[in-house]
Structure formats: structure tokens, C-alpha cells
Coordinates of C-alpha atoms in Angstrom, one line a residue:
M753 CA -62.9 -2.9 -14.7
A754 CA -60.9 -5.6 -17.1
N755 CA -59.4 -8.2 -15.3
S756 CA -56.2 -8.1 -17.4
H757 CA -55.5 -4.8 -15.5
R758 CA -55.8 -6.4 -12.1
M759 CA -53.5 -8.0 -9.6
N760 CA -54.9 -9.8 -6.8
A761 CA -53.6 -10.6 -3.4
E762 CA -52.7 -14.2 -4.1
T763 CA -50.9 -13.9 -7.5
L764 CA -47.9 -11.9 -9.0
T765 CA -47.6 -12.2 -12.8
T766 CA -45.1 -11.0 -15.2
V767 CA -45.6 -9.3 -18.5
K768 CA -43.5 -9.6 -21.9
R769 CA -41.1 -6.8 -22.5
S770 CA -41.5 -4.9 -25.9
S771 CA -39.5 -2.2 -27.3
P772 CA -40.8 1.6 -27.6
A773 CA -41.7 1.2 -30.9
D774 CA -44.2 -1.9 -30.1
N775 CA -45.6 -0.1 -27.2
K776 CA -46.6 3.1 -29.6
K777 CA -47.9 0.7 -32.3
K778 CA -49.9 -1.3 -29.5
K779 CA -50.7 1.8 -27.6
Q780 CA -49.2 0.1 -24.5
K781 CA -46.0 1.4 -22.8
S782 CA -43.4 -0.5 -20.7
A783 CA -40.8 1.1 -18.9
G784 CA -38.9 -2.4 -18.4
K785 CA -35.7 -1.8 -20.2
W786 CA -33.6 -3.0 -17.2
A787 CA -33.7 -6.8 -18.0
S788 CA -31.2 -6.6 -20.9
K789 CA -28.8 -4.9 -18.6
K790 CA -28.1 -7.6 -16.1
Q791 CA -28.1 -11.4 -17.2
D792 CA -28.4 -12.4 -13.3
L793 CA -31.8 -11.0 -13.7
A794 CA -33.0 -13.4 -16.3
P795 CA -35.1 -15.8 -14.1
V796 CA -37.6 -12.9 -13.7
C797 CA -37.3 -11.2 -17.0
A798 CA -37.6 -14.4 -19.0
A799 CA -40.7 -15.6 -17.4
P800 CA -43.5 -16.1 -19.6
A801 CA -46.2 -13.7 -19.5
G802 CA -48.8 -14.3 -16.8
E803 CA -46.4 -16.7 -14.9
V804 CA -46.9 -16.5 -11.1
L805 CA -43.6 -15.5 -9.6
D806 CA -41.9 -16.9 -6.2
W807 CA -42.1 -14.1 -3.6
Q808 CA -38.2 -14.5 -2.9
V809 CA -37.3 -14.5 -6.5
W810 CA -39.3 -11.1 -6.8
T811 CA -37.9 -9.4 -4.0
T812 CA -34.2 -10.2 -4.9
Y813 CA -34.9 -9.2 -8.2
L814 CA -36.1 -5.7 -6.8
R815 CA -33.1 -5.5 -4.8
Q816 CA -30.6 -6.3 -7.5
R817 CA -32.1 -4.5 -10.8
P818 CA -30.6 -1.4 -12.1
A819 CA -31.5 1.9 -9.9
V820 CA -34.9 3.5 -11.1
A821 CA -35.1 7.0 -11.0
G822 CA -36.8 8.5 -7.9
L823 CA -38.0 11.5 -6.2
A824 CA -34.6 11.9 -4.5
E825 CA -33.0 13.1 -7.8
I826 CA -35.6 16.2 -7.7
T827 CA -35.6 16.8 -4.1
V828 CA -33.8 19.8 -2.6
G829 CA -33.1 19.4 1.1
N830 CA -35.2 17.3 3.0
R831 CA -38.5 18.5 1.2
S832 CA -40.1 15.7 -0.9
P833 CA -41.4 16.9 -4.3
L834 CA -44.8 15.4 -3.2
L835 CA -45.1 18.3 -0.8
W836 CA -44.8 20.8 -3.5
R837 CA -47.7 23.6 -3.2
L838 CA -50.3 21.3 -1.4
P839 CA -53.6 22.4 -1.2
S840 CA -54.1 24.7 1.8
D841 CA -56.5 22.5 3.5
M842 CA -53.9 19.6 3.8
D843 CA -52.0 18.8 6.9
E844 CA -48.3 18.7 5.8
T845 CA -47.4 17.8 9.2
S846 CA -49.4 14.4 9.3
L847 CA -48.2 13.6 5.6
A848 CA -44.7 13.8 6.7
A849 CA -45.2 10.3 8.6
L850 CA -45.8 8.4 5.2
P851 CA -43.0 6.4 4.4
A852 CA -42.3 7.9 0.9
L853 CA -41.6 11.1 2.8
R854 CA -39.4 10.0 5.7
S855 CA -36.0 10.5 5.7
R856 CA -35.6 7.1 7.3
A857 CA -36.4 3.7 6.1
V858 CA -39.6 2.1 7.9
S859 CA -39.6 -0.6 9.9
T860 CA -41.6 -3.7 9.3
D861 CA -43.9 -3.3 12.0
D862 CA -44.6 0.3 11.5
G863 CA -44.9 -0.4 7.8
L864 CA -47.5 -3.1 8.1
S865 CA -49.5 -1.1 10.7
A866 CA -49.6 1.7 8.6
V867 CA -50.3 -0.2 5.2
N868 CA -53.3 -1.8 6.9
V869 CA -54.4 1.5 8.4
W870 CA -54.5 3.1 5.0
L871 CA -55.9 0.1 3.1
E872 CA -58.8 0.3 5.8
R873 CA -59.5 4.0 5.2
I874 CA -59.3 3.9 1.3
D875 CA -62.2 1.5 1.3
Q876 CA -64.2 3.2 3.9
E877 CA -63.6 7.0 3.6
P878 CA -64.4 9.3 0.7
L879 CA -61.5 9.8 -1.5
S880 CA -60.0 13.1 -0.1
A881 CA -56.8 15.0 -1.1
D882 CA -55.0 13.2 1.9
L883 CA -55.9 9.9 1.0
A884 CA -54.8 10.5 -2.6
L885 CA -51.4 12.1 -1.8
E886 CA -50.9 9.2 0.5
A887 CA -51.6 6.8 -2.4
L888 CA -49.0 8.6 -4.2
A889 CA -46.5 8.2 -1.4
W890 CA -47.3 4.4 -1.0
A891 CA -46.7 3.9 -4.8
W892 CA -43.4 5.6 -4.7
S893 CA -42.6 3.4 -1.7
A894 CA -43.7 0.2 -3.1
P895 CA -40.3 -1.2 -4.4
D896 CA -38.6 -0.6 -1.1
L897 CA -41.3 -1.9 0.8
A898 CA -41.1 -5.5 -0.8
D899 CA -38.3 -6.1 1.5
R900 CA -40.1 -4.6 4.9
L901 CA -43.6 -6.1 4.3
P902 CA -44.9 -9.5 4.7
E903 CA -45.9 -10.7 1.2
D904 CA -49.5 -10.6 1.8
A905 CA -49.6 -7.0 2.8
W906 CA -47.2 -5.8 -0.2
R907 CA -49.5 -7.5 -2.9
R908 CA -52.9 -6.3 -1.1
L909 CA -51.2 -2.6 -1.1
V910 CA -50.1 -2.8 -4.8
N911 CA -53.3 -4.3 -5.9
R912 CA -55.4 -1.8 -4.3
L913 CA -53.2 1.2 -5.7
T914 CA -53.5 -0.4 -9.3
R915 CA -57.4 -0.7 -8.7
L916 CA -57.6 2.9 -7.9
A917 CA -55.4 4.2 -10.7
L918 CA -57.8 2.4 -13.1
D919 CA -61.0 3.6 -11.4
S920 CA -62.2 6.1 -14.0
G921 CA -65.0 7.3 -12.0
A922 CA -63.3 7.6 -8.8
V923 CA -63.5 11.4 -8.7
P924 CA -64.9 13.8 -11.5
L925 CA -62.3 16.1 -13.1
L926 CA -64.2 19.3 -12.9
E927 CA -65.2 18.8 -9.4
S928 CA -61.8 17.9 -7.8
P929 CA -59.1 18.6 -10.4
V930 CA -56.3 18.1 -8.1
V931 CA -57.4 14.6 -6.3
H932 CA -58.5 13.7 -10.1
Q933 CA -54.9 14.2 -11.6
W934 CA -53.1 12.7 -8.7
I935 CA -55.3 9.5 -8.7
Q936 CA -55.9 9.0 -12.5
G937 CA -53.0 10.7 -13.8
E938 CA -49.8 10.7 -11.6
L939 CA -50.5 7.5 -9.8
P940 CA -50.8 5.3 -12.7
L941 CA -47.6 6.9 -14.2
V942 CA -45.7 6.3 -11.0
L943 CA -46.9 2.7 -10.9
W944 CA -45.9 2.2 -14.6
H945 CA -42.5 3.6 -13.8
L946 CA -41.6 1.7 -10.8
L947 CA -43.1 -1.6 -11.5
P948 CA -43.2 -2.3 -15.2
E949 CA -42.5 -6.0 -14.8
L950 CA -45.9 -6.5 -13.5
A951 CA -49.1 -6.8 -15.9
S952 CA -51.0 -4.8 -13.7
S953 CA -48.8 -1.9 -14.1
A954 CA -47.5 -2.3 -17.7
G955 CA -50.4 -0.9 -19.3
L956 CA -50.8 2.1 -17.2
F957 CA -49.0 4.7 -19.3
E958 CA -51.9 5.4 -21.7
P959 CA -54.6 5.7 -19.2
A960 CA -52.0 8.1 -17.0
S961 CA -51.4 10.2 -20.4
A962 CA -55.0 10.3 -21.3
A963 CA -56.0 11.8 -17.9
L964 CA -53.1 14.2 -17.5
S965 CA -53.6 15.6 -21.0
A966 CA -57.4 16.0 -20.3
G967 CA -56.7 17.9 -17.2
L968 CA -54.4 20.3 -19.1
L969 CA -56.9 20.8 -21.8
E970 CA -60.0 21.2 -19.5
L971 CA -58.9 23.2 -16.8
L972 CA -56.7 25.7 -18.8
D973 CA -57.3 28.3 -21.6
G974 CA -55.2 27.9 -24.9
E975 CA -52.4 29.9 -23.1
G976 CA -52.0 28.3 -19.6
V977 CA -54.5 30.4 -17.6
P978 CA -56.7 28.2 -15.2
A979 CA -60.2 29.1 -15.0
A980 CA -61.0 31.4 -12.4
R981 CA -62.7 28.8 -10.2
Y982 CA -59.5 26.7 -10.2
W983 CA -57.0 29.4 -9.3
N984 CA -56.2 28.1 -6.0
Q985 CA -55.7 24.9 -7.4
M986 CA -53.0 26.2 -9.9
G987 CA -50.0 25.5 -8.0
P988 CA -50.8 21.8 -6.9
L989 CA -51.7 21.3 -10.7
L990 CA -48.4 22.6 -11.5
A991 CA -46.6 20.5 -9.1
C992 CA -48.5 17.3 -10.3
W993 CA -47.8 17.8 -14.1
T994 CA -44.3 18.7 -13.6
R995 CA -43.6 15.5 -11.5
A996 CA -45.3 13.7 -14.3
A997 CA -43.5 15.4 -17.0
W998 CA -40.0 14.7 -15.5
L999 CA -40.9 11.2 -14.8
A1000 CA -41.8 10.6 -18.4
G1001 CA -38.7 12.3 -19.4
Q1002 CA -36.7 9.7 -17.6
H1003 CA -37.8 7.6 -20.5
K1004 CA -37.3 10.0 -23.1
D1005 CA -41.1 10.3 -23.3
D1006 CA -43.7 12.8 -23.4
V1007 CA -46.8 11.8 -21.0
F1008 CA -48.7 14.9 -22.5
S1009 CA -50.5 14.3 -25.7
G1010 CA -52.0 16.3 -28.4
D1011 CA -52.1 20.1 -27.2
G1012 CA -51.4 19.1 -23.6
R1013 CA -47.6 19.9 -24.2
T1014 CA -48.3 23.3 -25.1
H1015 CA -50.9 23.9 -22.5
Y1016 CA -48.2 22.7 -20.0
E1017 CA -45.5 25.4 -21.2
W1018 CA -47.9 28.1 -21.4
L1019 CA -48.9 27.3 -17.5
V1020 CA -45.2 27.6 -16.6
R1021 CA -45.4 31.0 -18.2
Q1022 CA -48.4 32.1 -16.4
S1023 CA -47.0 30.9 -13.2
L1024 CA -44.2 33.2 -13.5
R1025 CA -46.4 35.9 -14.5
A1026 CA -48.6 35.6 -11.5
S1027 CA -45.4 35.3 -9.0
R1028 CA -45.2 38.1 -6.4
G1029 CA -41.4 39.3 -5.7
D1030 CA -41.6 36.9 -2.8
G1031 CA -42.2 34.0 -5.1
R1032 CA -45.7 33.5 -3.8
Q1033 CA -48.7 33.1 -6.4
S1034 CA -50.6 36.1 -6.3
L1035 CA -54.1 35.9 -4.5
T1036 CA -53.0 32.8 -2.5
T1037 CA -52.4 32.7 1.2
G1038 CA -51.7 29.1 2.0
T1039 CA -49.4 26.4 0.9
E1040 CA -51.0 26.1 -2.4
G1041 CA -49.3 29.3 -3.5
Q1042 CA -46.0 29.3 -1.5
F1043 CA -42.9 29.7 -3.2
E1044 CA -41.4 26.5 -4.2
P1045 CA -37.8 27.2 -5.9
A1046 CA -37.2 23.5 -6.7
L1047 CA -40.6 23.2 -8.4
L1048 CA -40.3 26.4 -10.4
A1049 CA -36.8 25.5 -11.5
L1050 CA -37.7 22.1 -12.6
A1051 CA -40.9 23.3 -14.3
V1052 CA -38.8 26.1 -16.3
K1053 CA -36.3 23.5 -17.3
L1054 CA -39.1 21.2 -18.7
S1055 CA -40.7 24.0 -20.7
G1056 CA -37.4 24.6 -22.6
D1057 CA -38.3 28.0 -23.5
P1058 CA -35.4 30.5 -23.0
D1059 CA -37.8 33.3 -22.3
D1060 CA -39.0 31.5 -19.2
C1061 CA -35.6 30.9 -17.9
E1062 CA -34.8 34.7 -18.3
I1063 CA -38.1 35.6 -16.6
S1064 CA -37.7 33.3 -13.9
A1065 CA -34.1 34.8 -13.0
A1066 CA -35.8 38.2 -12.9
V1067 CA -38.9 37.5 -11.0
L1068 CA -38.2 35.0 -8.5
P1069 CA -36.2 35.2 -5.3
R1070 CA -32.5 34.6 -5.8
G1071 CA -33.0 34.7 -9.6
G1072 CA -29.7 36.4 -10.4
L1073 CA -31.3 39.1 -12.6
K1074 CA -32.5 42.7 -11.4
E1075 CA -35.0 43.1 -14.2
A1076 CA -35.3 41.4 -17.4
P1077 CA -34.3 43.6 -20.4
A1078 CA -37.3 45.7 -21.6
G1079 CA -38.6 44.6 -25.0
A1080 CA -36.7 41.6 -25.2
L1081 CA -39.1 39.3 -23.7
P1082 CA -43.3 38.8 -24.0
E1083 CA -45.4 41.6 -22.4
P1084 CA -45.7 41.0 -18.8
A1085 CA -49.4 41.6 -18.8
D1086 CA -52.2 38.9 -19.8
H1087 CA -55.6 38.1 -19.4
S1088 CA -58.3 35.4 -20.4
E1089 CA -61.6 36.3 -20.9
W1090 CA -62.4 32.4 -21.2
A1091 CA -60.9 31.9 -17.8
G1092 CA -62.2 35.3 -16.1
V1093 CA -58.8 36.2 -15.2
A1094 CA -56.5 39.1 -15.5
L1095 CA -52.8 39.5 -14.6
L1096 CA -51.6 42.9 -14.8
R1097 CA -48.0 43.4 -14.3
S1098 CA -45.5 46.4 -14.7
N1099 CA -42.5 44.5 -15.8
W1100 CA -40.6 41.3 -15.4
S1101 CA -38.8 42.0 -12.1
R1102 CA -39.1 41.1 -8.2
K1103 CA -40.1 44.8 -7.6
S1104 CA -42.8 44.6 -10.3
R1105 CA -46.2 46.3 -9.4
G1106 CA -49.2 44.0 -10.2
F1107 CA -53.0 43.6 -10.0
T1108 CA -54.7 40.2 -10.3
A1109 CA -58.3 39.7 -10.8
L1110 CA -60.6 36.9 -11.0
Y1111 CA -64.2 37.9 -12.3
S1112 CA -65.8 34.9 -13.5
A1113 CA -68.0 34.5 -10.4
L1114 CA -69.2 36.9 -7.7
P1115 CA -67.8 38.4 -5.7
M1116 CA -64.7 39.3 -7.7
Q1117 CA -61.4 38.4 -6.2
A1118 CA -58.4 40.8 -6.4
E1119 CA -54.9 41.4 -5.4
L1120 CA -52.9 44.4 -5.6
W1121 CA -49.3 44.0 -4.8
V1122 CA -45.8 45.8 -5.1
G1123 CA -42.7 43.8 -5.0
K1124 CA -43.0 41.1 -2.2
R1125 CA -46.2 42.9 -0.5
A1126 CA -49.9 42.7 -1.2
L1127 CA -51.7 45.7 -0.4
I1128 CA -55.2 44.4 -1.4
H1129 CA -56.3 40.9 -1.2
G1130 CA -59.7 39.5 -1.0
Q1131 CA -63.2 39.9 -2.3
W1132 CA -64.0 43.3 -4.1
S1133 CA -67.6 44.1 -3.9
C1134 CA -70.0 46.9 -4.4
T1135 CA -73.6 48.0 -3.4
V1136 CA -75.8 50.4 -5.4
A1137 CA -79.1 51.8 -3.8
R1138 CA -81.3 54.1 -5.7
N1139 CA -83.8 56.4 -3.6
G1140 CA -82.9 54.1 -0.6
Q1141 CA -83.5 50.6 -2.4
T1142 CA -80.7 48.5 -2.7
L1143 CA -80.6 47.2 -6.5
A1144 CA -80.2 43.5 -6.9
V1145 CA -77.4 41.9 -8.9
K1146 CA -79.1 40.1 -12.0
D1147 CA -75.8 38.6 -13.3
D1148 CA -73.7 35.8 -11.8
A1149 CA -70.5 37.2 -12.9
W1150 CA -68.7 40.3 -14.3
R1151 CA -68.9 40.5 -18.2
E1152 CA -65.9 41.7 -20.1
V1153 CA -66.3 44.8 -22.0
C1154 CA -62.5 45.7 -23.0
W1155 CA -59.0 44.6 -22.6
H1156 CA -56.1 46.7 -23.7
S1157 CA -52.1 46.4 -23.1
D1158 CA -49.4 48.3 -24.4
D1159 CA -46.0 50.1 -23.2
D1160 CA -47.9 52.7 -21.7
V1161 CA -51.1 51.1 -20.0
Q1162 CA -52.9 48.0 -19.1
Y1163 CA -56.6 48.2 -19.0
L1164 CA -59.5 45.9 -18.1
E1165 CA -63.3 47.1 -18.1
L1166 CA -66.0 44.8 -16.8
E1167 CA -69.6 45.2 -16.5
L1168 CA -72.3 43.9 -14.0
E1169 CA -75.8 44.2 -14.7
L1170 CA -78.1 45.2 -11.8
A1171 CA -81.9 45.5 -11.5
E1172 CA -84.0 48.2 -12.4
R1173 CA -82.2 48.7 -15.7
C1174 CA -78.7 49.7 -13.8
R1175 CA -75.4 48.7 -14.5
V1176 CA -72.0 48.9 -13.0
Q1177 CA -68.9 49.3 -15.2
R1178 CA -65.8 48.4 -13.4
Q1179 CA -62.5 50.0 -14.7
I1180 CA -58.9 48.7 -13.6
L1181 CA -55.9 50.6 -15.2
L1182 CA -52.2 50.0 -14.5
A1183 CA -49.6 52.6 -16.0
P1184 CA -46.4 50.4 -15.8
E1185 CA -43.7 53.4 -16.1
D1186 CA -46.0 55.9 -14.1
G1187 CA -46.3 53.7 -11.3
I1188 CA -50.0 54.5 -10.8
L1189 CA -53.3 52.3 -10.6
L1190 CA -56.9 53.6 -11.0
L1191 CA -59.8 51.4 -9.7
A1192 CA -63.2 52.9 -10.8
D1193 CA -66.9 52.2 -10.7
A1194 CA -69.3 53.7 -13.0
V1195 CA -72.9 53.5 -12.2
L1196 CA -75.1 53.9 -15.1
S1197 CA -79.0 53.9 -15.0
D1198 CA -81.7 55.0 -17.4
E1199 CA -83.8 56.7 -14.7
P1200 CA -83.0 59.5 -12.5
G1201 CA -83.0 59.2 -8.8
Q1202 CA -80.7 59.4 -5.6
L1203 CA -77.9 56.9 -6.1
E1204 CA -76.0 55.5 -3.2
Y1205 CA -72.9 53.6 -3.9
A1206 CA -70.5 51.8 -1.6
T1207 CA -67.5 49.5 -2.2
T1208 CA -64.9 47.6 0.0
L1209 CA -61.2 47.1 -1.0
P1210 CA -60.0 44.2 1.3
L1211 CA -56.8 45.5 2.8
A1212 CA -54.0 42.6 2.9
T1213 CA -53.1 41.3 6.2
G1214 CA -51.0 44.0 8.1
I1215 CA -51.8 46.7 5.6
A1216 CA -53.6 50.0 6.7
C1217 CA -55.0 52.9 5.0
E1218 CA -54.2 55.7 7.2
P1219 CA -56.4 58.9 6.8
Q1220 CA -54.9 62.5 7.2
R1221 CA -56.3 64.9 9.4
E1222 CA -57.3 67.5 7.0
T1223 CA -57.5 65.8 3.5
Y1224 CA -59.2 62.8 2.1
E1225 CA -56.0 61.0 0.9
G1226 CA -54.9 57.9 2.7
T1227 CA -51.7 56.4 3.0
L1228 CA -51.0 52.7 2.6
A1229 CA -48.6 51.3 4.9
D1230 CA -47.6 48.3 7.0
D1231 CA -44.2 49.2 9.0
K1232 CA -43.5 51.6 6.2
R1233 CA -45.1 53.9 3.8
L1234 CA -46.3 51.9 0.5
G1235 CA -48.0 54.4 -1.4
V1236 CA -51.1 56.7 -1.2
M1237 CA -54.7 56.5 -2.1
L1238 CA -56.7 59.3 -3.5
P1239 CA -60.6 59.3 -3.9
L1240 CA -60.9 61.7 -6.7
A1241 CA -64.6 62.0 -6.5
L1242 CA -64.1 63.6 -3.1
P1243 CA -62.7 67.2 -2.5
E1244 CA -59.1 67.2 -1.5
W1245 CA -59.9 69.2 1.6
K1246 CA -62.2 67.8 4.3
S1247 CA -63.4 71.3 5.3
E1248 CA -65.3 71.4 1.8
A1249 CA -68.7 69.8 1.1
S1250 CA -68.5 66.2 0.1
P1251 CA -70.6 63.8 -1.6
G1252 CA -69.1 60.8 0.1
N1253 CA -66.6 59.5 2.6
W1254 CA -64.1 56.6 3.0
E1255 CA -62.9 54.8 6.2
Q1256 CA -61.0 51.8 7.1
T1257 CA -63.1 49.0 8.6
E1258 CA -62.5 45.3 9.6
A1259 CA -63.4 44.5 6.0
G1260 CA -61.0 46.9 4.5
L1261 CA -61.2 50.3 2.8
N1262 CA -64.9 51.2 2.7
Y1263 CA -65.7 54.2 0.1
Q1264 CA -69.1 55.6 0.0
L1265 CA -70.5 58.2 -2.7
R1266 CA -73.8 59.7 -3.2
G1267 CA -75.1 61.3 -6.5
S1268 CA -78.5 62.7 -7.8
G1269 CA -78.5 60.2 -10.7
P1270 CA -79.0 58.9 -13.2
A1271 CA -75.2 58.1 -13.1
L1272 CA -72.2 58.5 -10.7
Y1273 CA -68.4 57.7 -11.2
A1274 CA -66.6 56.6 -8.3
P1275 CA -62.5 56.8 -9.1
L1276 CA -59.6 55.5 -6.6
F1277 CA -56.2 56.7 -7.7
F1278 CA -53.1 54.8 -6.4
D1279 CA -49.6 56.2 -6.2
L1280 CA -47.5 53.1 -5.9
K1281 CA -44.3 54.7 -5.8
P1282 CA -43.6 55.4 -2.1
N1283 CA -40.8 57.8 -2.8
R1284 CA -42.7 59.9 -5.0
S1285 CA -46.0 59.8 -2.7
R1286 CA -44.1 61.7 -0.2
K1287 CA -44.0 64.8 -2.3
Q1288 CA -46.6 67.3 -2.2
L1289 CA -49.7 66.1 -4.1
T1290 CA -53.1 67.7 -5.0
W1291 CA -56.2 66.7 -6.9
R1292 CA -59.0 68.9 -8.5
R1293 CA -62.4 68.2 -10.2
L1294 CA -62.1 69.8 -13.6
T1295 CA -64.8 71.6 -15.6
V1296 CA -66.3 69.6 -18.2
A1297 CA -68.3 71.8 -20.8
E1298 CA -70.7 70.5 -23.6
K1299 CA -72.0 73.1 -26.1
L1300 CA -70.6 76.0 -24.0
S1301 CA -72.4 74.6 -20.8
I1302 CA -70.9 73.1 -17.8
V1303 CA -72.2 69.5 -17.4
S1304 CA -72.7 67.9 -13.9
P1305 CA -70.6 65.1 -12.5
E1306 CA -73.7 62.8 -13.3
V1307 CA -73.0 63.4 -17.0
A1308 CA -69.2 63.5 -17.3
A1309 CA -66.4 63.7 -14.9
G1310 CA -62.9 64.9 -15.2
Y1311 CA -60.0 65.0 -12.7
R1312 CA -56.4 66.3 -12.6
V1313 CA -53.9 64.7 -10.0
R1314 CA -50.4 66.2 -9.3
I1315 CA -47.8 64.7 -7.2
G1316 CA -44.3 66.4 -7.1
D1317 CA -43.7 67.5 -10.8
E1318 CA -45.9 64.8 -12.4
Q1319 CA -49.6 65.2 -13.3
W1320 CA -52.4 63.1 -14.9
V1321 CA -56.0 63.6 -16.0
V1322 CA -58.7 60.9 -15.9
Y1323 CA -61.9 61.6 -17.9
R1324 CA -65.0 59.8 -17.9
S1325 CA -68.3 60.3 -19.7
L1326 CA -71.5 58.7 -18.3
T1327 CA -73.6 59.3 -21.2
G1328 CA -71.5 57.7 -24.2
V1329 CA -69.2 59.3 -26.5
V1330 CA -70.3 62.9 -26.8
N1331 CA -68.0 66.1 -28.0
R1332 CA -67.1 68.0 -24.9
T1333 CA -64.2 70.1 -23.8
L1334 CA -61.9 69.4 -21.0
M1335 CA -59.2 72.0 -20.1
G1336 CA -59.8 73.9 -23.4
Q1337 CA -59.4 70.7 -25.5
N1338 CA -62.0 68.8 -27.3
V1339 CA -62.6 65.2 -26.3
F1340 CA -64.7 62.9 -27.9
C1341 CA -64.5 59.6 -26.2
E1342 CA -66.0 57.6 -23.2
F1343 CA -63.0 57.4 -21.4
A1344 CA -59.4 58.8 -21.4
A1345 CA -56.3 58.7 -19.1
L1346 CA -53.4 61.2 -20.0
R1347 CA -50.1 62.6 -18.5
F1348 CA -48.4 65.8 -18.8
D1349 CA -44.7 65.7 -20.4
T1350 CA -41.8 67.6 -19.1
D1351 CA -43.0 70.4 -21.3
G1352 CA -46.4 70.8 -20.2
D1353 CA -48.3 69.0 -22.9
T1354 CA -50.5 66.2 -22.4
E1355 CA -49.7 62.6 -23.7
E1356 CA -52.5 60.0 -24.2
L1357 CA -52.2 56.9 -22.1
I1358 CA -55.3 55.6 -23.3
S1359 CA -58.5 56.5 -25.0
L1360 CA -61.8 54.7 -25.6
E1361 CA -64.4 55.4 -27.9

């Protein structure tokens, strides 16, 4: 570490001011524009670079210099912006005692004691998220604490914060992204902003910019989607980058270099896309995804995109719009094969239906939500056995096979390789206007044998899937009806012979299916319009024929669903693309989903060859 960037506990030195143009040429930033505004500060500002300052002169200067933009300017109510979307394992209550987060000034004795404790901890304990956020809080408090701390304590505090900000090896980015961005990005930026007169702080803009930009480029894909492994850190990172963007903006500067700015703007869009009707980020349960109106409002403002303004007004609580105009905005669904993330969403509104999937590692994480309410949330796994032997999983993640999105349907297909030349192909289909969701696994094998398939869909907290007495349908509900689930591979009536069963367990909705192999198809059909799901419903397995002969469900499967006056057809070939007949019509595809129009004719939602 270069000595020119350090300030020890015994000395306090100034740095010469330079214009913004000079700073860019020298790749060094200084926020010190305040000196020229008040002549009575000349003794400090005119001090030669490197001159040791008198403590009384310094504290007087800090009290009298023009006001510096602080967190209060973006604080709503009593909630500090430093508390926006904290990682869920952090204790917000204990953090509230920090000086920067207190509603009243800290006393000299309390401040000195707290500083000494923190300095001891930062030198003795591993760098945790708590210590990192505490460092940010101390940095924001540093100018005010100069009047309340003894000289030696204040110098030791600022010196330690500066050393921490410049320690590029303090924490690896890909191992602890949030802590890395707080310490190597946001912390040096705050010190540069608050104490630009100090030689130890004046050169911190460049390393801050480099670290923050690297975070955006390394953790997000080209359109703002975080890698699936960092999904739970999306909220804390958005908060960090938004505070940083706002802070640099106070100096009419951009802290994100290269493509970093574009990545940030895309992240704002993806954060809105991932928001449920209650403002919570889907597939989160703790503080890391909670609704933070001040954060999202500032992020949307900083993104500068009119579409984001309209989208936020439609999807966030108290946004002002019931639904964004159809066709006037970008598609509500998106996915990233690089990130292993799919965000299916029916529309830009608080009542939207959505399905989020994280599939870059096993087990897959999934959430089905309608409006404010999550129906399915957690790990979605499956097991396959052949002739009584459970087949091991060979892959460490699902592999994307197909993604398709248009006005009629949003569709994701994934594949997972198992042992013994067997594989599972998983389908996730959301039809926005129809209000239906299809979740299906196709087990495909090269060898015959008795197949046993089981999957568990994790029901969200407070959600039940209530079985019916005489039929195999299930009603999704909390204190009210939210939709229905139809296990299409099972007969409608329990009185008929069935190849499987489903039940609600502590783990969720457990669905089992048997087949004679070499393949089987296990589709679950969800009606997500509660009012419609109260209407009379029925489903039937359809006859599929090939060369005038009926084929078994292990070769191809077709199903027809009717709810009230609306009907749909699902077809899946388990032996590739073969010319077959279904309902008297030729089908030449591997998968198709159709609906019936008001005249009784079929309309294709999707067909895959």
C-alpha cells in the first residue's frame, strides 16, 4: 500500500485543490470546491499540500465549511438509507445504535467508547457484513464526530477507515459481493466526498469507481440480471450502487465507468420486473428483498428511463397506475441463460402473475406469485427411479433448452441429465392473458423399465393445497381461494385407477407418478384466476394416434382442460417429432399448447418442433 494514501494518527495533512478537468487528466478526483466559496476558510484551504494542520483550525473549518450533501437528503422518515435492503443475516436493531444511524447526536463519552470498540473489532475479527456497514456508518459520521471525539481517537478512526478502503485484498468480489462493494467501492467514495481536503481521501474516487464498476460488470449480465447465486444479494447491491450513483451525482460526476452505467440502469429495470405487488423482490423472504419505496424511487430517478418511471408507478405499491398501457412498454418477461435466471410475468401491474426460476445450481429455486402473494416458494426438486433404483443426477445444474416469449405465452424449457442414459426435461409455461401456468417434467430414457417419478413443489408460508373428496384437483388457498391445481396425468375422478397420487406434506405439494417406460410425462396445470376457478372444471386424457394406431402415454400424451367456457389442450411427444393425430387433427411437433376460441376452433399458444 502506498504511503501517499495513508494518514497516521499523529498527522493530518492537506492536499492541493484542482479543477475537475485537471482531476480527469491526472485520474484523481477531488470534491473540494468549497474553499473558493468562503474567504474565511483560507487558512485551511491555502495551506501547502502536506502541511500538518492544527486540530483546532481543522475542527473550526469543518464546522464552518459550506454544507456537504448527507444521507438526510435521501432519507424518508427515520429510516437511514444505509439500512436499505440489508442482507437477511444482519441485525438491523444492533446497527441502529451507530452514530450515523441515530436520530440524535452522540455524546463524547459514548462516541469514544464506540470508536474504541469498533477499532478493536476491525483489527481482530474477520471482515463481516456488520463490520463493513459499520465502517460506512462511521465514515458518514466522521465530520460531525470531529467536534465530539478527542483528536487522537478521530485521527485513528479516519486512518483506519482509509486503510480499509484502500485494502484491495480485504475481501474477494465473487465470494462476498456486498461486503466487497461496501468496503472497496462505497466506503472510499464516502471518504472522498466528506473529507476531500485530506491527502488520504482526495485520491479515493478512482479506486471507488473501479471497484463499483467491476462489481456491476462481474455480477450482472449485459442486461442487469444478477447471476443466480447472487439473487439474494440483488437488493443490497442495488442499494449500494444507488447510494453511490446519487453521491457522485452531487458532484455532477458518474462513478460507474465503461458499461457500468448501462448495467446499473438495466438492474433498475430487472428489480422492477422481479417485484411482486407488495414491492418485495420475488424469491426472497428477509430484509434483502423487502419493499423500500425510497430506494426504488431514487433508483428509478437515477436510471433516467421514462419507461422505468411508468413501470414503477404500475407495479409498486401506491404507484398511481393500475396497469401500464399494453404494448407501450418493454415485455414484462425476461431471462438470462448466463445468469441462470428466468423472470416470467404476465403484465406490468401490481396484480400480475409471475414465476421466478433460478436454475444455475441444484436444487432449482422457484417462486409462483399472484399480485402480492407468493403461492410456491423454495426448492423445486425431483427424483426418478427405474426398476426400483434411484437414478443419480449427473449434472450440477439445469441446462437451458428453449426460451420463448410473446404476447400469448412465456415458455422456458430446461434439461437435467441423470445416470443410466436418462434425462428430465422441465417445462415452465405462463400464458399471461389466459391466466394459466403449466409446470411439467418429462422423463426420457433410452431403455425400457418401470419408472417412478416424484417431485415436491414448496408451498409458500401460509399456503395450502386442499384436496377434493372425489377428484384429484387441489385448491390453492390461504384464508381465501387463490387458484386450482390439476394433475393432468392422473384421472379426474379418484374412483378410477390412477398411475399416481399427490398430497400436501410439510415440504410442500408432493406429486408421484408411475409409468412402464421408457418415458413418462408429469404435467401440473394451474388456473391462477380465482373467480374462474370456482366454475365447473374437468380434464381428460386425449387419444393420440400414430399410423392409425393409438399410442401409449409413454410415447405421447395429450390432455384437454375445461374451466367454465374456456378450454385448453396440451400435447407432448416423448419420442421426438413424429406425425400423429390428436382430436382428429395432425400434429407434427414435440410440444404444443392450444386454446379454444369462442367459435370452438383451436388457437396455437406455442408449438415446438
